[in-house]
Amino acid sequence: MLSVLAAEDLYGYMIIKRISEKSGNVFMFKEGTLYPILHSFEQNGYVKSYWAEGETRKRKYYKITDKGIKALSKSTAEWNSYSEAVNKVVKGNAAHSLA
């Protein structure tokens, strides 16, 4: 979610849409899941919200903060390390099963 907000400020529905698009429709958040996460991010200082006029009405937009960028960077590094380790295990097992 933070990675999507790092690219641009978005309102709730657009966050859901961007995540869905970027994941090839693998991740399909519901509003009931999204907003508690956003509120938690806001309480932790990772995002700030503001109201702005949309095409048809006012919408609450979310903007990543410097603290959020640091958290994203840390999470990305942790994920890369984790996924690299999993790939080593999976590829190592695949090589043995092919022999």
CSV table of C-alpha atoms in Angstrom, one decimal:
chain,number,residue,atom,x,y,z
A,1,MET,CA,0.0,0.0,0.0
A,2,LEU,CA,2.8,2.4,0.8
A,3,SER,CA,4.5,1.6,-2.5
A,4,VAL,CA,1.4,2.7,-4.3
A,5,LEU,CA,1.2,5.9,-2.3
A,6,ALA,CA,4.9,6.6,-2.9
A,7,ALA,CA,4.1,7.1,-6.6
A,8,GLU,CA,1.1,9.5,-6.1
A,9,ASP,CA,-1.5,10.7,-3.6
A,10,LEU,CA,-4.6,8.6,-3.9
A,11,TYR,CA,-8.1,8.2,-2.3
A,12,GLY,CA,-9.3,4.9,-1.0
A,13,TYR,CA,-11.0,3.5,-4.1
A,14,MET,CA,-8.0,4.4,-6.3
A,15,ILE,CA,-5.6,2.7,-3.8
A,16,ILE,CA,-7.7,-0.5,-4.2
A,17,LYS,CA,-7.7,-0.1,-8.0
A,18,ARG,CA,-3.9,0.5,-8.3
A,19,ILE,CA,-3.0,-2.5,-6.1
A,20,SER,CA,-5.4,-4.7,-8.1
A,21,GLU,CA,-3.9,-3.5,-11.4
A,22,LYS,CA,-0.3,-3.8,-10.3
A,23,SER,CA,-0.9,-7.3,-8.9
A,24,GLY,CA,-2.6,-8.6,-12.0
A,25,ASN,CA,-5.9,-8.8,-10.0
A,26,VAL,CA,-4.3,-11.1,-7.4
A,27,PHE,CA,-4.8,-8.6,-4.6
A,28,MET,CA,-8.3,-7.4,-4.3
A,29,PHE,CA,-8.8,-5.3,-1.2
A,30,LYS,CA,-12.2,-4.5,0.2
A,31,GLU,CA,-12.9,-1.1,1.7
A,32,GLY,CA,-13.4,-2.8,5.1
A,33,THR,CA,-9.8,-4.0,5.0
A,34,LEU,CA,-8.3,-0.9,3.4
A,35,TYR,CA,-9.4,1.8,5.8
A,36,PRO,CA,-8.3,0.2,9.1
A,37,ILE,CA,-4.8,-0.2,7.5
A,38,LEU,CA,-4.8,3.4,6.3
A,39,HIS,CA,-6.0,4.6,9.8
A,40,SER,CA,-3.2,2.6,11.4
A,41,PHE,CA,-0.6,4.0,8.9
A,42,GLU,CA,-1.9,7.5,9.7
A,43,GLN,CA,-1.6,6.9,13.5
A,44,ASN,CA,1.9,5.7,13.0
A,45,GLY,CA,2.8,8.7,10.9
A,46,TYR,CA,3.4,6.8,7.6
A,47,VAL,CA,0.7,8.7,5.8
A,48,LYS,CA,-1.2,12.0,6.1
A,49,SER,CA,-4.7,12.5,4.8
A,50,TYR,CA,-6.3,15.6,3.3
A,51,TRP,CA,-9.6,16.5,1.6
A,52,ALA,CA,-9.6,17.6,-2.0
A,53,GLU,CA,-12.3,18.1,-4.7
A,54,GLY,CA,-12.6,15.1,-7.0
A,55,GLU,CA,-14.5,15.0,-10.3
A,56,THR,CA,-17.8,14.6,-8.6
A,57,ARG,CA,-17.3,15.3,-4.9
A,58,LYS,CA,-14.7,15.9,-2.1
A,59,ARG,CA,-12.5,12.9,-1.5
A,60,LYS,CA,-10.1,12.0,1.3
A,61,TYR,CA,-6.6,11.6,-0.2
A,62,TYR,CA,-3.7,9.9,1.4
A,63,LYS,CA,0.0,11.0,1.0
A,64,ILE,CA,3.0,9.1,2.1
A,65,THR,CA,5.3,10.9,4.6
A,66,ASP,CA,9.0,10.8,5.1
A,67,LYS,CA,8.5,8.3,7.9
A,68,GLY,CA,6.3,6.2,5.6
A,69,ILE,CA,9.1,6.2,2.9
A,70,LYS,CA,11.5,5.0,5.5
A,71,ALA,CA,9.1,2.2,6.6
A,72,LEU,CA,8.6,1.3,2.9
A,73,SER,CA,12.3,1.1,2.3
A,74,LYS,CA,12.8,-1.2,5.4
A,75,SER,CA,9.8,-3.4,4.4
A,76,THR,CA,11.1,-3.7,0.9
A,77,ALA,CA,14.5,-4.7,2.0
A,78,GLU,CA,13.0,-7.3,4.4
A,79,TRP,CA,10.7,-8.7,1.7
A,80,ASN,CA,13.6,-8.9,-0.8
A,81,SER,CA,15.7,-10.8,1.7
A,82,TYR,CA,12.8,-13.2,2.5
A,83,SER,CA,11.8,-13.8,-1.1
A,84,GLU,CA,15.4,-14.4,-2.1
A,85,ALA,CA,15.8,-17.0,0.6
A,86,VAL,CA,12.5,-18.7,-0.4
A,87,ASN,CA,13.6,-18.7,-4.0
A,88,LYS,CA,16.9,-20.4,-3.1
A,89,VAL,CA,15.1,-23.1,-1.2
A,90,VAL,CA,12.5,-23.7,-3.9
A,91,LYS,CA,15.0,-23.6,-6.8
A,92,GLY,CA,17.4,-25.9,-4.8
A,93,ASN,CA,14.6,-28.4,-4.3
A,94,ALA,CA,13.5,-28.2,-7.9
A,95,ALA,CA,17.1,-29.0,-9.1
A,96,HIS,CA,17.2,-32.1,-6.9
A,97,SER,CA,13.8,-33.3,-8.0
A,98,LEU,CA,14.7,-32.9,-11.7
A,99,ALA,CA,17.9,-35.1,-11.3
